[in-house]
Short mmCIF file of C-alpha atoms in Angstrom, two decimals:
data_model
loop_
_atom_site.label_atom_id
_atom_site.label_comp_id
_atom_site.label_asym_id
_atom_site.label_seq_id
_atom_site.Cartn_x
_atom_site.Cartn_y
_atom_site.Cartn_z
CA MET A 1499 -2.12 -55.86 -83.42
CA ARG A 1500 -1.97 -52.70 -81.28
CA LEU A 1501 1.48 -51.94 -82.73
CA LEU A 1502 0.03 -51.94 -86.24
CA ALA A 1503 -2.95 -49.92 -85.08
CA GLY A 1504 -0.68 -47.31 -83.51
CA SER A 1505 1.42 -47.17 -86.67
CA ALA A 1506 -1.71 -46.73 -88.78
CA VAL A 1507 -2.98 -43.92 -86.54
CA SER A 1508 0.36 -42.13 -86.86
CA GLY A 1509 0.25 -42.57 -90.61
CA ILE A 1510 -3.20 -41.01 -90.76
CA LEU A 1511 -2.22 -38.08 -88.53
CA LEU A 1512 0.94 -37.34 -90.51
CA GLY A 1513 -0.94 -37.62 -93.81
CA LEU A 1514 -3.61 -35.22 -92.60
CA SER A 1515 -0.93 -32.69 -91.64
CA LEU A 1516 0.05 -32.51 -95.30
CA SER A 1517 -3.42 -32.76 -96.83
CA TYR A 1518 -5.02 -30.04 -94.70
CA PRO A 1519 -2.89 -26.97 -93.81
CA ALA A 1520 -5.05 -26.22 -90.75
CA LEU A 1521 -3.89 -29.55 -89.28
CA CYS A 1522 -0.18 -28.93 -89.87
CA TRP A 1523 0.47 -29.19 -86.11
CA LEU A 1524 -0.21 -32.91 -86.42
CA SER A 1525 3.21 -33.21 -88.06
CA ILE A 1526 4.71 -32.74 -84.58
CA VAL A 1527 2.44 -34.98 -82.51
CA GLY A 1528 1.55 -37.48 -85.24
CA LEU A 1529 4.40 -39.82 -84.36
CA PHE A 1530 3.29 -40.23 -80.74
CA PRO A 1531 1.11 -43.37 -81.28
CA PHE A 1532 3.84 -45.04 -83.34
CA LEU A 1533 6.53 -44.25 -80.78
CA TYR A 1534 4.38 -45.34 -77.84
CA PHE A 1535 3.74 -48.83 -79.16
CA TRP A 1536 7.19 -49.06 -80.73
CA TYR A 1537 8.95 -48.65 -77.39
CA ARG A 1538 6.49 -51.00 -75.67
CA ASP A 1539 6.03 -53.81 -78.16
CA VAL A 1540 8.79 -54.10 -80.79
CA THR A 1541 11.18 -56.90 -79.93
CA THR A 1542 11.78 -58.60 -83.31
CA TYR A 1543 12.72 -57.55 -86.81
CA LYS A 1544 9.40 -58.90 -88.10
CA GLN A 1545 7.46 -56.58 -85.81
CA ALA A 1546 9.71 -53.66 -86.80
CA TRP A 1547 9.21 -54.40 -90.50
CA TRP A 1548 5.43 -54.48 -90.33
CA ALA A 1549 5.31 -51.40 -88.13
CA GLY A 1550 7.33 -49.50 -90.73
CA VAL A 1551 5.25 -50.87 -93.62
CA THR A 1552 2.01 -49.85 -91.90
CA LEU A 1553 3.30 -46.39 -90.97
CA GLY A 1554 4.59 -45.63 -94.48
CA GLY A 1555 1.71 -47.18 -96.38
CA VAL A 1556 -1.04 -45.46 -94.39
CA PHE A 1557 0.92 -42.20 -94.45
CA ALA A 1558 1.14 -42.35 -98.25
CA GLY A 1559 -2.49 -43.35 -98.64
CA THR A 1560 -3.64 -40.41 -96.53
CA ALA A 1561 -1.24 -37.89 -98.05
CA TYR A 1562 -2.26 -38.94 -101.58
CA VAL A 1563 -6.00 -38.91 -100.93
CA TRP A 1564 -6.13 -36.03 -103.43
CA LEU A 1565 -5.61 -38.60 -106.20
CA TRP A 1566 -9.32 -39.37 -105.95
CA GLN A 1567 -10.03 -35.85 -107.10
CA LEU A 1568 -8.90 -36.98 -110.55
CA LEU A 1569 -12.39 -38.44 -110.94
CA PRO A 1570 -14.21 -38.15 -113.24
CA MET A 1571 -11.55 -38.53 -115.94
CA GLU A 1572 -13.22 -37.12 -119.03
CA TRP A 1573 -10.29 -34.69 -119.10
CA ALA A 1574 -8.03 -37.65 -119.95
CA GLY A 1575 -10.32 -39.03 -122.63
CA ILE A 1576 -11.74 -41.79 -120.37
CA ASP A 1577 -15.53 -41.91 -120.28
CA ASN A 1578 -16.07 -45.19 -118.43
CA LEU A 1579 -16.85 -45.01 -114.70
CA PHE A 1580 -15.59 -48.54 -114.02
CA THR A 1581 -12.31 -48.01 -115.87
CA GLU A 1582 -11.49 -44.64 -114.36
CA PHE A 1583 -12.34 -45.74 -110.81
CA PHE A 1584 -10.05 -48.77 -110.94
CA LEU A 1585 -7.32 -46.78 -112.69
CA VAL A 1586 -7.21 -44.26 -109.83
CA LEU A 1587 -7.50 -47.10 -107.30
CA PHE A 1588 -4.53 -48.84 -108.92
CA ILE A 1589 -2.40 -45.68 -108.83
CA TRP A 1590 -3.36 -45.00 -105.21
CA LEU A 1591 -2.64 -48.58 -104.11
CA LEU A 1592 0.64 -48.55 -106.01
CA ASN A 1593 1.75 -45.59 -103.91
CA VAL A 1594 0.50 -47.19 -100.70
CA VAL A 1595 2.30 -50.48 -101.31
CA GLY A 1596 5.44 -48.93 -102.79
CA TYR A 1597 5.98 -46.44 -100.00
CA GLY A 1598 4.99 -49.04 -97.43
CA LEU A 1599 7.76 -51.39 -98.57
CA ILE A 1600 10.33 -48.61 -98.44
CA TRP A 1601 9.26 -47.58 -94.95
CA GLY A 1602 9.56 -51.19 -93.88
CA GLY A 1603 13.30 -50.59 -94.27
CA PHE A 1604 12.94 -47.63 -91.91
CA GLY A 1605 11.49 -49.96 -89.29
CA LEU A 1606 14.29 -52.48 -89.70
CA LEU A 1607 17.04 -49.86 -89.40
CA LEU A 1608 15.36 -48.26 -86.41
CA HIS A 1609 15.12 -51.61 -84.62
CA ARG A 1610 18.77 -52.34 -85.38
CA LEU A 1611 20.19 -48.96 -84.32
CA SER A 1612 17.83 -47.57 -81.67
CA VAL A 1613 18.98 -47.52 -78.06
CA ARG A 1614 15.47 -46.43 -76.99
CA GLY A 1615 16.69 -43.27 -75.29
CA TRP A 1616 17.84 -39.72 -75.94
CA TRP A 1617 19.95 -40.83 -78.92
CA ASP A 1618 16.71 -41.41 -80.81
CA ILE A 1619 16.21 -37.63 -80.98
CA LEU A 1620 18.88 -37.65 -83.69
CA LEU A 1621 18.59 -41.23 -84.94
CA ILE A 1622 14.89 -41.29 -85.85
CA PRO A 1623 14.88 -38.04 -87.87
CA THR A 1624 18.09 -39.11 -89.61
CA LEU A 1625 16.56 -42.43 -90.66
CA TRP A 1626 13.34 -40.61 -91.58
CA VAL A 1627 15.14 -38.22 -93.94
CA LEU A 1628 17.15 -41.08 -95.44
CA THR A 1629 13.92 -42.99 -96.08
CA GLU A 1630 12.31 -39.92 -97.65
CA TRP A 1631 15.32 -39.51 -99.94
CA VAL A 1632 15.18 -43.16 -101.01
CA SER A 1633 11.42 -42.96 -101.62
CA VAL A 1634 11.77 -39.87 -103.81
CA TRP A 1635 14.43 -41.58 -105.93
CA ALA A 1636 12.30 -44.74 -106.12
CA PHE A 1637 9.39 -42.66 -107.44
CA ALA A 1638 11.70 -41.07 -110.02
CA ILE A 1639 12.86 -44.50 -111.23
CA VAL A 1640 9.37 -46.02 -111.38
CA THR A 1641 7.89 -43.05 -113.27
CA TYR A 1642 10.85 -42.46 -115.59
CA SER A 1643 10.17 -41.76 -119.24
CA PRO A 1644 12.29 -40.17 -122.00
CA ASP A 1645 10.24 -36.96 -121.75
CA SER A 1646 10.42 -36.67 -117.94
CA LEU A 1647 12.87 -34.69 -115.82
CA PHE A 1648 14.72 -37.48 -114.05
CA GLY A 1649 15.73 -36.90 -110.46
CA PRO A 1650 14.47 -36.59 -106.86
CA HIS A 1651 11.94 -33.88 -107.67
CA PHE A 1652 8.57 -35.30 -106.59
CA THR A 1653 8.64 -34.40 -102.91
CA LEU A 1654 4.95 -33.86 -102.15
CA LYS A 1655 4.86 -36.48 -99.39
CA LEU A 1656 7.82 -35.16 -97.41
CA ILE A 1657 6.72 -34.20 -93.91
CA GLY A 1658 8.78 -31.01 -94.00
CA HIS A 1659 6.11 -29.45 -96.22
CA ALA A 1660 3.94 -29.17 -93.11
CA LEU A 1661 6.14 -26.24 -92.05
CA ALA A 1662 5.29 -24.24 -95.18
CA ALA A 1663 3.20 -21.69 -93.24
CA HIS A 1664 5.67 -21.21 -90.38
CA PRO A 1665 7.78 -18.11 -90.98
CA TRP A 1666 10.50 -19.03 -88.47
CA LEU A 1667 11.26 -22.67 -89.17
CA LEU A 1668 10.64 -22.22 -92.88
CA GLN A 1669 13.86 -20.21 -93.09
CA LEU A 1670 15.79 -23.43 -92.49
CA ALA A 1671 14.91 -24.47 -96.04
CA GLY A 1672 17.48 -21.93 -97.21
CA VAL A 1673 20.14 -23.94 -95.38
CA GLY A 1674 19.19 -27.58 -95.88
CA GLY A 1675 16.16 -27.59 -98.15
CA ILE A 1676 13.05 -29.67 -97.57
CA TYR A 1677 15.05 -32.47 -95.94
CA LEU A 1678 16.22 -30.22 -93.11
CA LEU A 1679 12.60 -29.20 -92.53
CA SER A 1680 11.66 -32.88 -92.32
CA PHE A 1681 14.52 -33.52 -89.91
CA VAL A 1682 13.45 -30.68 -87.61
CA THR A 1683 9.78 -31.74 -87.70
CA VAL A 1684 10.50 -35.35 -86.77
CA ALA A 1685 13.17 -34.41 -84.22
CA ALA A 1686 10.68 -32.10 -82.49
CA GLY A 1687 8.09 -34.87 -82.36
CA VAL A 1688 10.54 -37.40 -80.92
CA LEU A 1689 11.85 -34.88 -78.38
CA PHE A 1690 8.37 -34.01 -77.18
CA TYR A 1691 7.46 -37.66 -76.83
CA LEU A 1692 10.60 -38.53 -74.86
CA VAL A 1693 10.25 -35.49 -72.61
CA PHE A 1694 6.60 -35.85 -71.76
CA PHE A 1695 5.92 -39.59 -72.05
CA LYS A 1696 9.19 -41.45 -71.51
CA GLU A 1697 10.25 -42.22 -67.95
CA ARG A 1698 13.59 -41.69 -66.21
CA LEU A 1699 14.49 -38.42 -67.92
CA THR A 1700 16.33 -35.72 -65.99
CA ARG A 1701 15.01 -32.27 -65.21
CA PHE A 1702 17.34 -30.91 -67.85
CA TYR A 1703 15.37 -32.68 -70.56
CA TYR A 1704 12.09 -31.46 -69.13
CA ALA A 1705 13.30 -27.86 -69.07
CA GLY A 1706 14.88 -28.07 -72.50
CA GLY A 1707 11.84 -29.77 -73.94
CA ALA A 1708 9.49 -27.16 -72.48
CA VAL A 1709 11.50 -24.30 -74.00
CA PHE A 1710 11.72 -26.07 -77.34
CA ALA A 1711 7.99 -26.76 -77.25
CA VAL A 1712 7.21 -23.08 -76.73
CA LEU A 1713 9.49 -22.08 -79.60
CA VAL A 1714 8.11 -24.63 -82.03
CA PHE A 1715 4.42 -24.35 -81.23
CA SER A 1716 4.62 -20.55 -81.30
CA THR A 1717 5.27 -20.89 -85.00
CA PHE A 1718 1.79 -22.32 -85.44
CA VAL A 1719 0.30 -18.94 -84.54
CA PRO A 1720 -0.91 -17.43 -87.83
CA TYR A 1721 1.31 -14.63 -89.07
CA PRO A 1722 0.68 -12.34 -92.04
CA LEU A 1723 3.06 -13.06 -94.87
CA LEU A 1724 4.54 -9.67 -95.69
CA SER A 1725 6.45 -8.90 -98.87
CA PRO A 1726 9.02 -6.09 -99.12
CA ASN A 1727 7.86 -2.75 -100.44
CA ASN A 1728 8.38 -2.59 -104.19
CA ASP A 1729 7.84 1.18 -104.39
CA GLY A 1730 4.98 0.86 -106.84
CA GLN A 1731 6.93 -1.24 -109.34
CA LYS A 1732 4.68 -3.00 -111.84
CA VAL A 1733 5.30 -6.39 -113.41
CA SER A 1734 3.75 -7.28 -116.76
CA VAL A 1735 2.68 -10.92 -117.12
CA ALA A 1736 1.59 -12.64 -120.33
CA LEU A 1737 -0.52 -15.68 -119.44
CA LEU A 1738 -1.34 -17.99 -122.35
CA HIS A 1739 -4.71 -19.67 -122.00
CA THR A 1740 -5.75 -22.34 -124.48
CA TYR A 1741 -8.40 -25.01 -124.76
CA PHE A 1742 -7.77 -28.22 -126.67
CA PRO A 1743 -10.12 -31.24 -126.63
CA THR A 1744 -8.76 -34.00 -124.41
CA THR A 1745 -7.61 -37.19 -126.08
CA SER A 1746 -5.79 -40.24 -124.81
CA VAL A 1747 -3.14 -39.83 -127.53
CA VAL A 1748 -1.72 -36.54 -128.86
CA THR A 1749 -0.58 -37.07 -132.44
CA SER A 1750 2.29 -35.26 -134.14
CA ALA A 1751 -0.26 -33.33 -136.22
CA ASP A 1752 -1.97 -32.18 -133.02
CA ARG A 1753 1.38 -31.08 -131.66
CA GLU A 1754 2.12 -29.08 -134.79
CA ARG A 1755 -1.27 -27.37 -134.66
CA ARG A 1756 -0.85 -26.51 -130.99
CA ASN A 1757 2.67 -25.24 -131.60
CA PHE A 1758 1.34 -22.94 -134.35
CA ILE A 1759 -1.23 -21.52 -131.91
CA TYR A 1760 1.38 -21.03 -129.19
CA THR A 1761 3.64 -19.19 -131.65
CA ALA A 1762 0.80 -16.88 -132.69
CA LEU A 1763 -0.15 -16.12 -129.06
CA LEU A 1764 3.44 -15.50 -127.99
CA THR A 1765 4.00 -13.21 -130.97
CA LYS A 1766 0.87 -11.23 -130.15
CA ALA A 1767 1.95 -10.92 -126.51
CA GLY A 1768 5.28 -9.49 -127.64
CA GLU A 1769 3.64 -7.00 -129.98
CA ASP A 1770 1.11 -5.71 -127.44
CA ARG A 1771 3.54 -5.16 -124.58
CA LYS A 1772 6.94 -6.47 -123.64
CA PRO A 1773 6.07 -8.74 -120.68
CA ASP A 1774 8.38 -9.40 -117.76
CA ILE A 1775 6.97 -12.91 -117.29
CA VAL A 1776 5.49 -15.30 -119.86
CA VAL A 1777 3.51 -18.29 -118.58
CA LEU A 1778 2.93 -21.16 -121.01
CA PRO A 1779 0.28 -23.88 -120.50
CA GLU A 1780 1.35 -27.09 -118.81
CA ASP A 1781 2.82 -29.65 -121.21
CA SER A 1782 2.93 -27.13 -124.04
CA ARG A 1783 6.42 -28.36 -125.05
CA PHE A 1784 6.93 -25.14 -126.99
CA THR A 1785 10.53 -24.71 -125.87
CA HIS A 1786 11.18 -28.39 -126.51
CA ASN A 1787 9.85 -28.00 -130.06
CA LEU A 1788 12.05 -24.96 -130.63
CA LEU A 1789 15.15 -26.94 -129.75
CA ALA A 1790 13.96 -29.99 -131.70
CA LYS A 1791 13.73 -27.86 -134.84
CA GLY A 1792 17.29 -26.67 -134.44
CA GLU A 1793 16.31 -23.22 -133.22
CA THR A 1794 17.69 -21.66 -130.06
CA LEU A 1795 16.27 -19.87 -127.08
CA GLU A 1796 17.29 -16.59 -128.72
CA TRP A 1797 13.77 -16.67 -130.19
CA TYR A 1798 12.55 -15.47 -126.81
CA ASP A 1799 15.22 -12.76 -126.68
CA GLU A 1800 14.28 -11.46 -130.10
CA MET A 1801 10.62 -11.43 -129.15
CA TYR A 1802 10.76 -10.06 -125.58
CA GLY A 1803 14.33 -8.99 -124.84
CA ASP A 1804 16.79 -10.70 -122.54
CA ASN A 1805 15.09 -9.86 -119.22
CA VAL A 1806 12.01 -12.04 -119.48
CA LEU A 1807 11.12 -15.02 -117.29
CA ILE A 1808 9.61 -17.97 -119.17
CA VAL A 1809 7.47 -20.31 -117.05
#
């Protein structure tokens, strides 16, 4: 029972590090309860499985607590409190259970491969990143539709995002992307735990861990995010803002009407001033409709020139 409780506490701490930027430091220490009871109590694959399931499920449930902000759902054409509550509950539980099952595999692999020593500094973050990669692909498969962009793109729950505000470690994303940030975050947490809580470690590990701790935790000091001087250069942005009544189904006639409005707004933006950036509303499908009608993206070039960014 205490193993599951420790796993749940770690899941909550890690989820909070993603949900609330001010608590991003929990991404480093959040694994401590899980590791403490893991090293003390896990002796069978069954225990390892349930520890992984609890860690992953609670982590997902905490990280995706923002799903409840979808309520009320009049914006989606749902005007029934009972229906919308249980719809969000179903989506939230689906994430909790789905991610929990995947992280159960993390527990099994960790129990099979761990030597419960310094090797875990590399093993645990490696298995963590592998599990994150599998979970992102699983989400892509479960949510696939003909109109979706298929691939490992939904990475909101990856623990590496906790380093978003850290100007030093964030630079690692240019080398290994979000997965390297996750690796570094988990490796730091495991190293700190082994150095400060695990017995029979040499002075070398204490010294190395202390230096690493200073380097990592210094990145949690707030720094101003400075941008390079642009010498007064101005950027013109055309932001399209529309309001369409929400409906549960968008008919082809609705799409045609919206496309007509988008065309008129984009044309007006091009006539008033040649923008450097054009931002279309989410799910406008304007570019998709251009291609579906046999037209090409040269429509944008003719309207704005060839140095415009379309978002």
